[in-house]
PDB file of C-alpha atoms in Angstrom:
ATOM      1  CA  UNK A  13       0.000   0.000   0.000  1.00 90.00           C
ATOM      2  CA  UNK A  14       1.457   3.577  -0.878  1.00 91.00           C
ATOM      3  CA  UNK A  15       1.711   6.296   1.640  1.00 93.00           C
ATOM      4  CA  UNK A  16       1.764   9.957   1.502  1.00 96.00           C
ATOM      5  CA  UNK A  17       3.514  12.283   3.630  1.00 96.00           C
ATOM      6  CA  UNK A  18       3.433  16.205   3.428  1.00 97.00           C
ATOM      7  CA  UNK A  19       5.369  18.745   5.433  1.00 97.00           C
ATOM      8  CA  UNK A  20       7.337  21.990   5.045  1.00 98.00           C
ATOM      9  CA  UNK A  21       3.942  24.164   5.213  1.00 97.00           C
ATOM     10  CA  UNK A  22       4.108  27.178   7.344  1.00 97.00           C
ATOM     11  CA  UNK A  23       3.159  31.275   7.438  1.00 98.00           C
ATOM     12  CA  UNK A  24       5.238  33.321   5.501  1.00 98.00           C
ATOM     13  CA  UNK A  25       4.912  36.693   4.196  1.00 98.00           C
ATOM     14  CA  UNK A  26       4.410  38.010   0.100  1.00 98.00           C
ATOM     15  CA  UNK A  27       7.292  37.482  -1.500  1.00 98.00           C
ATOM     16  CA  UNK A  28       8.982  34.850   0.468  1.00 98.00           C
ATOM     17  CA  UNK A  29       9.828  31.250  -0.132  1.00 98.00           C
ATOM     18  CA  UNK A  30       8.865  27.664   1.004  1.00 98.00           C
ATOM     19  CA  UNK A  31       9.845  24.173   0.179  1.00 98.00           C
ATOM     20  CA  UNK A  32       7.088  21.336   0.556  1.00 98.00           C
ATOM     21  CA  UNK A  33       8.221  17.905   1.144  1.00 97.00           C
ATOM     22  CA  UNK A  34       6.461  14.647  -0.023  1.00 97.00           C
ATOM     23  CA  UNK A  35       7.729  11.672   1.226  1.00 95.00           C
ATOM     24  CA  UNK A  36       6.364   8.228  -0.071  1.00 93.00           C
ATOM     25  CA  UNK A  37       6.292   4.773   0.396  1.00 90.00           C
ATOM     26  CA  UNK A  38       5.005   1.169  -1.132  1.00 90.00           C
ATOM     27  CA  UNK A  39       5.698   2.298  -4.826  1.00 89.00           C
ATOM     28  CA  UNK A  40       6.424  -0.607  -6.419  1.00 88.00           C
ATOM     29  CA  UNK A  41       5.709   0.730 -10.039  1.00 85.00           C
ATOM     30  CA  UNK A  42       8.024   2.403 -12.145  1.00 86.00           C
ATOM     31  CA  UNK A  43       6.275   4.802 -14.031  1.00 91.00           C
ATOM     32  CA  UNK A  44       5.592   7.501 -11.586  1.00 92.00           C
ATOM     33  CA  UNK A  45       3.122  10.379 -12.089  1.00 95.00           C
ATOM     34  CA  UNK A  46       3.369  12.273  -9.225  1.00 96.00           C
ATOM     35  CA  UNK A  47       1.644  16.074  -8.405  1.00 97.00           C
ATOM     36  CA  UNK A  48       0.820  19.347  -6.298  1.00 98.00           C
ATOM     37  CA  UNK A  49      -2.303  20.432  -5.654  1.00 98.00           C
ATOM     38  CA  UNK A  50      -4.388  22.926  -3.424  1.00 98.00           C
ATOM     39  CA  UNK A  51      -7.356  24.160  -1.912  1.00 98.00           C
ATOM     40  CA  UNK A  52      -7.741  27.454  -0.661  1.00 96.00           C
ATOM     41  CA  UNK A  53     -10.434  28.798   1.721  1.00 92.00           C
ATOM     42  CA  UNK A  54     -13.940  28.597  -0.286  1.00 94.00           C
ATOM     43  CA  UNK A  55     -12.115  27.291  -3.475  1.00 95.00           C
ATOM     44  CA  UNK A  56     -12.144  23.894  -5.331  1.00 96.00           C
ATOM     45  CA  UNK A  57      -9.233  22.050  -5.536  1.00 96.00           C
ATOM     46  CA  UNK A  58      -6.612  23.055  -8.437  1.00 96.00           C
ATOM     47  CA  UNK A  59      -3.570  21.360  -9.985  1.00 97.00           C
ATOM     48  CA  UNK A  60      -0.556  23.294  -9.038  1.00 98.00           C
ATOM     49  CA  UNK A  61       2.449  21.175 -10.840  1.00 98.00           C
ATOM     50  CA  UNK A  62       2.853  17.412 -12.179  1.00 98.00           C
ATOM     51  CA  UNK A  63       5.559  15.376 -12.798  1.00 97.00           C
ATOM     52  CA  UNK A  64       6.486  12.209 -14.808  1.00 95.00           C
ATOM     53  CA  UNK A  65       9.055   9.657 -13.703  1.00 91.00           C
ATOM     54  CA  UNK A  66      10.659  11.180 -17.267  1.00 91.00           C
ATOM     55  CA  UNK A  67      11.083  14.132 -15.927  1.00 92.00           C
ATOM     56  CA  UNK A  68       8.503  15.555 -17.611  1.00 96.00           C
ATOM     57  CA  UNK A  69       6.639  18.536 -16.107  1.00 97.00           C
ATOM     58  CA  UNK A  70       3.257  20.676 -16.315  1.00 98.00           C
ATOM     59  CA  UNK A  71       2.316  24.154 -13.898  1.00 98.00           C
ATOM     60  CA  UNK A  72      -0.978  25.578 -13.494  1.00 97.00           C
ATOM     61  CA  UNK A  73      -0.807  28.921 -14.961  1.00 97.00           C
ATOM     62  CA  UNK A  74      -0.438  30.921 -12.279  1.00 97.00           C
ATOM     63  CA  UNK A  75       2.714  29.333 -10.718  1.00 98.00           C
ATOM     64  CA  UNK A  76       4.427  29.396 -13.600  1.00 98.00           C
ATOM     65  CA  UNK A  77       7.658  30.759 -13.142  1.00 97.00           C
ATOM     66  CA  UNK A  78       7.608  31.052  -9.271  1.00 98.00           C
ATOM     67  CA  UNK A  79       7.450  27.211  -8.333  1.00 98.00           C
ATOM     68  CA  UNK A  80       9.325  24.175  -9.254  1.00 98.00           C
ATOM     69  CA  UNK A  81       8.655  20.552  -8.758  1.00 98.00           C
ATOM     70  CA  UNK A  82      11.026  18.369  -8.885  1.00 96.00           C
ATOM     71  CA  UNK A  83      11.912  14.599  -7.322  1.00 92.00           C
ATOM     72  CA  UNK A  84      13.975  12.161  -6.097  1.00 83.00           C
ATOM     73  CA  UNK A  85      16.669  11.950  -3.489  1.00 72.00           C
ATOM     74  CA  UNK A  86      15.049   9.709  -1.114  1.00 73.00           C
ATOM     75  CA  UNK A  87      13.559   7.757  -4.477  1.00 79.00           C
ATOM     76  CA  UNK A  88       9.870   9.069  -4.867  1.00 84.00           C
ATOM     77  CA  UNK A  89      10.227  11.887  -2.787  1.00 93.00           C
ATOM     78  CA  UNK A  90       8.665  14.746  -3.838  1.00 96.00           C
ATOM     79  CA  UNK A  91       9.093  18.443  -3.713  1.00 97.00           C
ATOM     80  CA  UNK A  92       7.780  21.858  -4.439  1.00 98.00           C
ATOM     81  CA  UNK A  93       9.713  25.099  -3.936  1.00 98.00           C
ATOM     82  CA  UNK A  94       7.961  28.107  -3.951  1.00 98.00           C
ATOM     83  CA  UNK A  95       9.574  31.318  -4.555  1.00 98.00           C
ATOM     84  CA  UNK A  96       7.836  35.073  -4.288  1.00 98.00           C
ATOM     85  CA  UNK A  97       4.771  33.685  -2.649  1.00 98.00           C
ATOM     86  CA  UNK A  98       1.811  36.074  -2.754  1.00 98.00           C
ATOM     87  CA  UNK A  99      -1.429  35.640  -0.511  1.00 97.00           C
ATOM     88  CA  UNK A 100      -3.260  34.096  -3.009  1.00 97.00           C
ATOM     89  CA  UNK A 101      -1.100  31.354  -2.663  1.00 98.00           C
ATOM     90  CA  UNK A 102      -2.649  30.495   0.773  1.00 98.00           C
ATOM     91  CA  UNK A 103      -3.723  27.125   0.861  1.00 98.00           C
ATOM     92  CA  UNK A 104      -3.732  23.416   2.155  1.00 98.00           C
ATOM     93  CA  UNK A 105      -1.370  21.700  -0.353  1.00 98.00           C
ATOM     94  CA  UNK A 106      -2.051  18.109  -1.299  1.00 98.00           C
ATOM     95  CA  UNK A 107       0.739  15.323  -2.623  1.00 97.00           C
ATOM     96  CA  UNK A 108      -1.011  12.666  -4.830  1.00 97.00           C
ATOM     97  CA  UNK A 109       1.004   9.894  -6.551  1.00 95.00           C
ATOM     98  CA  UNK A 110      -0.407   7.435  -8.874  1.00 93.00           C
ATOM     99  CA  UNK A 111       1.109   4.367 -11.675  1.00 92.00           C
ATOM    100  CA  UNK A 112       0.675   6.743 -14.996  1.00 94.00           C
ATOM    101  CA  UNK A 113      -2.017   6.251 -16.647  1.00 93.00           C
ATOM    102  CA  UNK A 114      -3.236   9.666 -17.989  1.00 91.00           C
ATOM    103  CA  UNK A 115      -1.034  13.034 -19.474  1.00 94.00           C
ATOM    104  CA  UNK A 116       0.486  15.184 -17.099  1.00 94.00           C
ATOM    105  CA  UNK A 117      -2.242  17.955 -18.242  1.00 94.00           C
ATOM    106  CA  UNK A 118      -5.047  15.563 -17.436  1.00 95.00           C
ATOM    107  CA  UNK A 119      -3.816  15.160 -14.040  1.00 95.00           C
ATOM    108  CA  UNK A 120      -3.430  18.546 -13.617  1.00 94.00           C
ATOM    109  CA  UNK A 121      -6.862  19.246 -14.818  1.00 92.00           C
ATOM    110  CA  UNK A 122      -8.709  16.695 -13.394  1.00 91.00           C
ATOM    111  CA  UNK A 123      -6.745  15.532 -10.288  1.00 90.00           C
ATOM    112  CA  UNK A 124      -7.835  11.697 -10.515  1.00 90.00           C
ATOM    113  CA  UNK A 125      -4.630  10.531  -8.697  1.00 93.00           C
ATOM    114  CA  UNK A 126      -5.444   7.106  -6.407  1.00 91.00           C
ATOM    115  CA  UNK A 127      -3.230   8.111  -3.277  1.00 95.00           C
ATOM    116  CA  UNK A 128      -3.347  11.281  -1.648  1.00 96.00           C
ATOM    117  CA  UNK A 129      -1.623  12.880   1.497  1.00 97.00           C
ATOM    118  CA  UNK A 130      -3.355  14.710   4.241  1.00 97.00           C
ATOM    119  CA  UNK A 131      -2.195  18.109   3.351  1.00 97.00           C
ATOM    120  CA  UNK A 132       0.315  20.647   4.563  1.00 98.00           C
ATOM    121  CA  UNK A 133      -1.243  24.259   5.301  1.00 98.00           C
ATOM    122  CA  UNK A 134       0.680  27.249   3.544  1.00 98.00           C
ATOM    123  CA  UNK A 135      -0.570  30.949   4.880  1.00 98.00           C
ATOM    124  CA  UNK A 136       1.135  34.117   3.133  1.00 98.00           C
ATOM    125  CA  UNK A 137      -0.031  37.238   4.265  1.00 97.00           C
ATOM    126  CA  UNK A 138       1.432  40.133   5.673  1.00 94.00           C
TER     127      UNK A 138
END
């Protein structure tokens, strides 16, 4: 069974930076889609970044630029740094990890991962 593991969440001000952790276990597949999402107070849930065991990646539009997923280093860790965070940025920020089975842009669109983490809260505001 796979498990998810957020952290690295915290309350920062505009313009600052944070690095979220995912850390996984029971992958036993090796084609790896992996991806950021979040939910902020009264919003649906949106794709923030995905990521492909090829290296391949997709952003939402609006974190283009400022964040960066990347992976590895424990193996199927996960990470998302965040530069020049502005309050709209506030969220709970979810790690999902699934086998591939769709594009990186339907992940990001439609979020249909199987394994999910609990969430890691991230608060910018000034």
């Amino acid at each position: 069974q796979v498990h998810v593991v957020e952290s690295g969440g915290g309350s920062v001000q505009p313009g600052d930076s944070l690095r979220l952790s995912c850390m996984t276990s029971g992958i036993t597949y090796n084609r790896v889609c992996m991806g950021w999402f979040r939910q902020g107070p009264g919003k649906e849930r949106e794709g923030v970044a995905m990521i492909h065991s090829d290296g391949d990646t997709r952003y939402a539009e609006s974190v283009k630029g400022r964040f960066t997923i990347s992976k590895g280093n424990p193996e199927n860790a996960l990470y998302l740094q965040m530069n020049d965070l502005k309050p709209e940025d506030t969220a709970m920020y979810y790690c999902a990890v699934e086998a591939c089975r769709r594009s990186l842009e339907r992940y990001l669109a439609l979020g249909d991962f199987g394994t999910w983490g609990q969430g890691t809260q991230v608060t910018v505001s000034s």
